[in-house]
């Protein structure tokens, strides 16, 4: 009788152990995805807890409870990393947890020519974890700017429009610091040498490039426009660039969203260091974030004898260039007749 009891207990134990082993195996190694695509992405914020991760993963998993059980057994629940992760169809909890322990995937972050750092912050905040407020705070850090040779007028120049790889959970200061490295990488020996030949610093090149960028959207025309402004600088002639007046008006009113299609004579009287109709030389900083084509247009400007240009109403998007003021005034009359015919008053 005792022998039968012992055998029965052993049998029950084996069943229990087998059931337990099966449950453990199922929790770890049974496929646990519920989506039909080849992979699905999840974005886990920094400092998330297991409950928050469960909520994010629930739409992607067949059984979120077995995931939680496996996560606790593997120690993931107490060591969660933020980031962007790819879960592949058919993954089991063991594979999912091992993948979530990694640093995460990089995202390709892109921005074009923004007018203000606030605009840049808004653009960047849609692509990484850092929010607009923390980005603006990092951008305007006075100690950082002073340490790296920037000020309130030139701080926009540090951000070169392009595509960059970042981890999704990049912080505001990490983004800013990497952009400083990219700025220094952009200003390689070749570009620095070209700037020196123009007797301009990198910040001055970017300030001029921002004007060139605003003057023409035609990339093939930018070296010629840059050549006009460089000719005027060499002769000590006022740049008289309408985009700088528009920027001065926006800065004066604090409204960078306003659309100004026509500069009026009264606008030319605005007392601002950005008004190149009143103040000689370059503006104290960029009036927008110029793209690379505009910067390189300054560094590789066209050599010519033009000192003036005005919009070409016979070939929209391009300009008519002139060597003399009398020739320019004839070109300008044609433009004024056209703009009046369009009833563009502002």
Short mmCIF file of C-alpha atoms in Angstrom, two decimals:
data_model
loop_
_atom_site.label_atom_id
_atom_site.label_comp_id
_atom_site.label_asym_id
_atom_site.label_seq_id
_atom_site.Cartn_x
_atom_site.Cartn_y
_atom_site.Cartn_z
CA UNK A 1 0.00 0.00 0.00
CA UNK A 2 2.78 2.42 0.94
CA UNK A 3 4.52 1.69 -2.32
CA UNK A 4 1.36 2.56 -4.26
CA UNK A 5 1.02 5.83 -2.34
CA UNK A 6 4.64 6.77 -3.07
CA UNK A 7 4.21 5.94 -6.74
CA UNK A 8 1.02 7.98 -6.87
CA UNK A 9 2.75 10.97 -5.28
CA UNK A 10 5.63 10.65 -7.75
CA UNK A 11 3.22 10.45 -10.64
CA UNK A 12 1.37 13.54 -9.44
CA UNK A 13 4.71 15.30 -8.98
CA UNK A 14 5.76 14.43 -12.50
CA UNK A 15 2.47 15.71 -13.86
CA UNK A 16 2.82 18.94 -11.88
CA UNK A 17 6.43 19.37 -12.97
CA UNK A 18 5.49 18.60 -16.54
CA UNK A 19 2.65 21.08 -16.43
CA UNK A 20 4.94 23.70 -14.87
CA UNK A 21 7.61 23.04 -17.50
CA UNK A 22 4.98 23.32 -20.21
CA UNK A 23 3.75 26.65 -18.81
CA UNK A 24 7.29 27.99 -18.60
CA UNK A 25 8.04 26.80 -22.11
CA UNK A 26 4.81 28.34 -23.40
CA UNK A 27 5.50 31.63 -21.66
CA UNK A 28 8.93 31.87 -23.20
CA UNK A 29 8.88 30.04 -26.53
CA UNK A 30 5.37 30.08 -27.98
CA UNK A 31 4.91 32.68 -30.74
CA UNK A 32 3.14 35.69 -29.24
CA UNK A 33 2.40 38.26 -31.95
CA UNK A 34 -1.05 39.25 -33.21
CA UNK A 35 -0.30 41.44 -36.25
CA UNK A 36 -0.22 40.38 -39.90
CA UNK A 37 2.61 42.57 -41.19
CA UNK A 38 6.21 41.34 -41.30
CA UNK A 39 7.05 43.58 -38.35
CA UNK A 40 5.54 46.21 -36.10
CA UNK A 41 7.22 49.08 -34.29
CA UNK A 42 6.82 50.14 -30.69
CA UNK A 43 8.14 53.35 -29.11
CA UNK A 44 8.95 52.95 -25.43
CA UNK A 45 9.48 56.26 -23.59
CA UNK A 46 12.40 56.63 -21.20
CA UNK A 47 11.66 55.73 -17.55
CA UNK A 48 8.69 53.54 -18.50
CA UNK A 49 7.53 50.81 -16.06
CA UNK A 50 6.26 47.34 -16.95
CA UNK A 51 2.61 48.41 -16.79
CA UNK A 52 3.24 51.17 -19.35
CA UNK A 53 5.15 48.75 -21.59
CA UNK A 54 2.25 46.27 -21.39
CA UNK A 55 -0.19 48.95 -22.58
CA UNK A 56 2.07 49.76 -25.54
CA UNK A 57 2.53 46.09 -26.48
CA UNK A 58 -1.03 44.87 -25.90
CA UNK A 59 -2.24 45.64 -29.48
CA UNK A 60 0.72 43.67 -30.86
CA UNK A 61 0.63 40.55 -28.67
CA UNK A 62 -1.68 37.56 -28.44
CA UNK A 63 -1.15 37.29 -24.70
CA UNK A 64 0.29 40.24 -22.83
CA UNK A 65 0.12 38.39 -19.49
CA UNK A 66 2.57 35.70 -20.56
CA UNK A 67 4.85 38.48 -21.77
CA UNK A 68 4.71 40.12 -18.34
CA UNK A 69 5.44 36.81 -16.63
CA UNK A 70 8.44 36.16 -18.87
CA UNK A 71 9.63 39.75 -18.47
CA UNK A 72 9.70 39.41 -14.68
CA UNK A 73 11.47 36.06 -14.80
CA UNK A 74 14.14 37.44 -17.16
CA UNK A 75 14.62 40.62 -15.11
CA UNK A 76 13.43 42.93 -17.88
CA UNK A 77 10.57 44.36 -15.83
CA UNK A 78 13.07 46.12 -13.57
CA UNK A 79 15.49 47.16 -16.32
CA UNK A 80 13.44 48.76 -19.11
CA UNK A 81 15.16 50.81 -21.80
CA UNK A 82 13.49 53.49 -23.85
CA UNK A 83 13.69 53.48 -27.63
CA UNK A 84 12.16 52.43 -30.92
CA UNK A 85 11.92 48.66 -31.38
CA UNK A 86 10.85 46.34 -34.19
CA UNK A 87 8.86 43.24 -33.25
CA UNK A 88 8.87 40.66 -36.03
CA UNK A 89 5.85 38.51 -36.77
CA UNK A 90 6.03 35.14 -34.96
CA UNK A 91 8.46 36.25 -32.25
CA UNK A 92 8.09 34.60 -28.86
CA UNK A 93 8.39 36.33 -25.50
CA UNK A 94 12.01 35.22 -25.07
CA UNK A 95 12.93 36.84 -28.38
CA UNK A 96 10.85 39.95 -27.76
CA UNK A 97 12.41 40.56 -24.36
CA UNK A 98 15.95 40.01 -25.67
CA UNK A 99 15.23 42.52 -28.44
CA UNK A 100 13.80 45.07 -25.97
CA UNK A 101 16.98 44.85 -23.91
CA UNK A 102 18.97 46.30 -26.80
CA UNK A 103 19.51 50.01 -27.35
CA UNK A 104 16.80 50.22 -29.98
CA UNK A 105 16.68 51.30 -33.59
CA UNK A 106 17.94 54.53 -35.08
CA UNK A 107 15.52 56.88 -36.78
CA UNK A 108 16.36 59.10 -39.73
CA UNK A 109 15.71 62.62 -38.51
CA UNK A 110 15.37 65.32 -41.18
CA UNK A 111 14.76 69.05 -41.15
CA UNK A 112 14.92 71.72 -43.82
CA UNK A 113 15.46 75.47 -43.63
CA UNK A 114 13.57 76.62 -40.55
CA UNK A 115 13.16 80.33 -39.82
CA UNK A 116 13.48 80.10 -36.04
CA UNK A 117 14.73 77.73 -33.39
CA UNK A 118 11.13 77.36 -32.23
CA UNK A 119 10.25 76.05 -35.69
CA UNK A 120 13.21 73.68 -35.54
CA UNK A 121 12.17 72.41 -32.10
CA UNK A 122 8.67 71.69 -33.37
CA UNK A 123 10.02 69.80 -36.37
CA UNK A 124 12.49 67.74 -34.35
CA UNK A 125 9.99 66.93 -31.58
CA UNK A 126 7.85 65.00 -34.07
CA UNK A 127 10.75 62.65 -34.79
CA UNK A 128 12.41 61.87 -31.44
CA UNK A 129 11.30 61.58 -27.83
CA UNK A 130 12.48 65.05 -26.73
CA UNK A 131 9.65 67.60 -26.65
CA UNK A 132 9.66 71.15 -28.02
CA UNK A 133 10.09 72.85 -24.64
CA UNK A 134 13.16 70.84 -23.65
CA UNK A 135 14.66 71.36 -27.11
CA UNK A 136 14.15 75.15 -27.02
CA UNK A 137 15.68 75.25 -23.54
CA UNK A 138 18.73 73.34 -24.77
CA UNK A 139 19.05 75.50 -27.91
CA UNK A 140 19.06 78.70 -25.85
CA UNK A 141 21.45 77.58 -23.12
CA UNK A 142 23.59 80.69 -22.69
CA UNK A 143 26.60 78.81 -21.29
CA UNK A 144 26.57 76.33 -24.19
CA UNK A 145 26.33 79.13 -26.75
CA UNK A 146 29.13 81.18 -25.25
CA UNK A 147 31.40 78.15 -24.83
CA UNK A 148 31.02 77.22 -28.50
CA UNK A 149 31.27 80.66 -30.10
CA UNK A 150 27.58 81.42 -30.71
CA UNK A 151 25.22 84.10 -29.44
CA UNK A 152 21.51 84.93 -29.71
CA UNK A 153 21.99 86.28 -33.24
CA UNK A 154 24.06 83.39 -34.58
CA UNK A 155 22.67 80.37 -32.69
CA UNK A 156 20.50 79.28 -35.64
CA UNK A 157 23.65 78.84 -37.75
CA UNK A 158 24.69 75.73 -35.82
CA UNK A 159 21.95 73.60 -37.36
CA UNK A 160 22.74 72.46 -40.91
CA UNK A 161 19.58 71.21 -42.69
CA UNK A 162 20.01 67.58 -43.66
CA UNK A 163 19.07 64.03 -42.65
CA UNK A 164 20.75 62.54 -39.59
CA UNK A 165 20.57 59.24 -37.69
CA UNK A 166 19.45 59.43 -34.07
CA UNK A 167 18.13 56.99 -31.52
CA UNK A 168 14.45 57.73 -30.93
CA UNK A 169 14.96 58.27 -27.18
CA UNK A 170 17.56 61.00 -27.78
CA UNK A 171 17.27 63.82 -25.24
CA UNK A 172 17.23 67.52 -26.11
CA UNK A 173 20.82 68.08 -24.98
CA UNK A 174 22.00 64.96 -26.81
CA UNK A 175 20.38 66.23 -30.01
CA UNK A 176 21.94 69.68 -29.60
CA UNK A 177 25.39 68.27 -28.82
CA UNK A 178 25.33 65.99 -31.85
CA UNK A 179 24.30 68.89 -34.07
CA UNK A 180 27.35 70.79 -32.85
CA UNK A 181 29.52 67.84 -33.92
CA UNK A 182 27.77 67.79 -37.30
CA UNK A 183 28.35 71.55 -37.66
CA UNK A 184 32.07 71.09 -37.02
CA UNK A 185 32.17 68.15 -39.42
CA UNK A 186 30.41 70.23 -42.10
CA UNK A 187 33.05 72.95 -41.79
CA UNK A 188 35.86 70.79 -43.07
CA UNK A 189 39.23 72.09 -44.26
CA UNK A 190 37.99 72.66 -47.80
CA UNK A 191 35.03 74.81 -46.77
CA UNK A 192 37.09 76.69 -44.17
CA UNK A 193 39.72 77.45 -46.80
CA UNK A 194 37.11 78.80 -49.21
CA UNK A 195 35.57 80.98 -46.47
CA UNK A 196 39.00 82.36 -45.61
CA UNK A 197 39.60 83.33 -49.25
CA UNK A 198 36.39 85.35 -49.08
CA UNK A 199 37.56 86.98 -45.83
CA UNK A 200 34.49 85.57 -44.12
CA UNK A 201 34.06 83.41 -41.03
CA UNK A 202 31.78 80.35 -41.17
CA UNK A 203 29.11 82.30 -39.27
CA UNK A 204 29.35 85.15 -41.77
CA UNK A 205 29.09 82.71 -44.67
CA UNK A 206 25.91 81.25 -43.16
CA UNK A 207 24.47 84.73 -42.56
CA UNK A 208 25.01 85.61 -46.22
CA UNK A 209 23.80 82.19 -47.35
CA UNK A 210 20.53 82.75 -45.49
CA UNK A 211 19.96 85.91 -47.56
CA UNK A 212 20.83 84.08 -50.78
CA UNK A 213 18.48 81.26 -49.80
CA UNK A 214 15.62 83.69 -49.28
CA UNK A 215 16.33 85.62 -52.46
CA UNK A 216 16.02 82.68 -54.85
CA UNK A 217 14.60 79.19 -54.71
CA UNK A 218 16.53 78.28 -57.84
CA UNK A 219 19.59 76.33 -56.75
CA UNK A 220 21.35 76.94 -60.07
CA UNK A 221 20.97 80.71 -59.64
CA UNK A 222 22.27 80.93 -56.08
CA UNK A 223 25.99 81.20 -56.97
CA UNK A 224 25.20 84.21 -59.17
CA UNK A 225 23.11 85.91 -56.47
CA UNK A 226 25.87 85.21 -53.94
CA UNK A 227 28.34 86.82 -56.34
CA UNK A 228 26.25 90.02 -56.43
CA UNK A 229 26.31 90.36 -52.66
CA UNK A 230 30.02 89.57 -52.43
CA UNK A 231 30.69 92.24 -55.07
CA UNK A 232 28.73 94.76 -53.01
CA UNK A 233 30.54 93.80 -49.83
CA UNK A 234 33.92 94.28 -51.49
CA UNK A 235 32.89 97.74 -52.73
CA UNK A 236 31.38 98.74 -49.40
CA UNK A 237 27.92 99.10 -50.98
CA UNK A 238 24.85 98.44 -48.85
CA UNK A 239 23.47 94.97 -49.52
CA UNK A 240 19.91 96.32 -49.75
CA UNK A 241 18.43 92.84 -49.52
CA UNK A 242 14.64 92.75 -49.16
CA UNK A 243 14.65 89.45 -47.18
CA UNK A 244 16.63 91.15 -44.40
CA UNK A 245 13.97 93.87 -44.16
CA UNK A 246 11.23 91.25 -44.00
CA UNK A 247 13.12 89.48 -41.21
CA UNK A 248 13.59 92.79 -39.37
CA UNK A 249 9.84 93.44 -39.60
CA UNK A 250 9.01 89.99 -38.25
CA UNK A 251 11.54 90.38 -35.46
CA UNK A 252 10.17 93.82 -34.61
CA UNK A 253 6.57 92.58 -34.38
CA UNK A 254 7.44 89.19 -32.92
CA UNK A 255 5.25 87.59 -35.57
CA UNK A 256 7.26 85.17 -37.69
CA UNK A 257 4.13 83.63 -39.20
CA UNK A 258 3.10 86.74 -41.12
CA UNK A 259 3.45 86.63 -44.90
CA UNK A 260 5.07 89.69 -46.49
CA UNK A 261 5.15 89.56 -50.28
CA UNK A 262 6.12 93.16 -50.91
CA UNK A 263 8.56 95.45 -49.12
CA UNK A 264 7.28 99.03 -48.95
CA UNK A 265 9.39 102.19 -48.88
CA UNK A 266 8.33 102.88 -45.30
CA UNK A 267 9.69 99.45 -44.29
CA UNK A 268 13.16 100.54 -45.36
CA UNK A 269 13.21 103.06 -42.52
CA UNK A 270 12.91 100.45 -39.79
CA UNK A 271 15.87 100.86 -37.45
CA UNK A 272 17.20 97.34 -37.10
CA UNK A 273 20.71 95.90 -37.51
CA UNK A 274 19.07 93.39 -39.85
CA UNK A 275 17.90 96.14 -42.19
CA UNK A 276 20.60 96.11 -44.85
CA UNK A 277 19.11 99.23 -46.45
CA UNK A 278 20.24 101.19 -43.37
CA UNK A 279 23.23 99.26 -42.06
CA UNK A 280 26.31 98.29 -44.05
CA UNK A 281 27.76 94.81 -44.18
CA UNK A 282 26.16 91.53 -43.30
CA UNK A 283 23.26 91.12 -40.87
CA UNK A 284 24.37 90.09 -37.36
CA UNK A 285 23.18 86.55 -37.93
CA UNK A 286 21.25 84.32 -40.32
CA UNK A 287 17.70 85.44 -41.16
CA UNK A 288 16.72 81.79 -41.64
CA UNK A 289 18.40 78.41 -41.73
CA UNK A 290 20.02 78.19 -45.19
CA UNK A 291 20.28 74.81 -46.82
CA UNK A 292 23.59 73.36 -47.94
CA UNK A 293 23.15 74.50 -51.54
CA UNK A 294 22.95 78.13 -50.38
CA UNK A 295 26.02 77.81 -48.16
CA UNK A 296 28.03 76.21 -50.93
CA UNK A 297 26.73 78.85 -53.35
CA UNK A 298 28.48 81.48 -51.25
CA UNK A 299 31.65 79.42 -50.98
CA UNK A 300 31.61 78.74 -54.72
CA UNK A 301 30.08 82.01 -55.89
CA UNK A 302 30.02 83.00 -59.52
CA UNK A 303 32.65 85.56 -60.53
CA UNK A 304 31.02 88.41 -62.47
CA UNK A 305 30.52 92.21 -62.53
CA UNK A 306 26.85 92.31 -61.47
CA UNK A 307 25.84 94.55 -58.59
CA UNK A 308 22.05 94.50 -58.91
CA UNK A 309 19.22 92.07 -59.58
CA UNK A 310 15.43 92.06 -59.58
CA UNK A 311 12.78 89.40 -60.12
CA UNK A 312 12.37 88.38 -63.74
CA UNK A 313 8.66 88.55 -64.58
CA UNK A 314 9.35 86.88 -67.92
CA UNK A 315 10.91 83.85 -66.27
CA UNK A 316 9.35 83.46 -62.84
CA UNK A 317 11.62 82.19 -60.09
CA UNK A 318 14.70 83.69 -61.71
CA UNK A 319 16.12 87.24 -61.72
CA UNK A 320 17.46 89.84 -64.12
CA UNK A 321 20.98 90.95 -63.27
CA UNK A 322 22.55 94.32 -63.99
CA UNK A 323 26.03 95.82 -63.85
CA UNK A 324 24.86 99.46 -63.65
CA UNK A 325 22.18 101.26 -61.69
CA UNK A 326 20.57 102.64 -64.85
CA UNK A 327 20.21 99.14 -66.29
CA UNK A 328 18.86 97.89 -62.98
CA UNK A 329 16.28 100.68 -62.81
CA UNK A 330 14.95 99.68 -66.25
CA UNK A 331 14.61 96.09 -65.07
CA UNK A 332 13.02 97.27 -61.84
CA UNK A 333 10.37 99.33 -63.67
CA UNK A 334 9.18 96.22 -65.47
CA UNK A 335 8.92 94.37 -62.16
CA UNK A 336 7.02 97.21 -60.46
CA UNK A 337 4.51 97.38 -63.33
CA UNK A 338 3.90 93.66 -62.98
CA UNK A 339 3.54 93.64 -59.18
CA UNK A 340 1.14 96.59 -59.34
CA UNK A 341 -0.91 94.72 -61.96
CA UNK A 342 -1.19 91.83 -59.52
CA UNK A 343 -2.46 94.21 -56.81
CA UNK A 344 0.11 92.92 -54.34
CA UNK A 345 0.13 95.62 -51.67
CA UNK A 346 1.87 93.70 -48.89
#
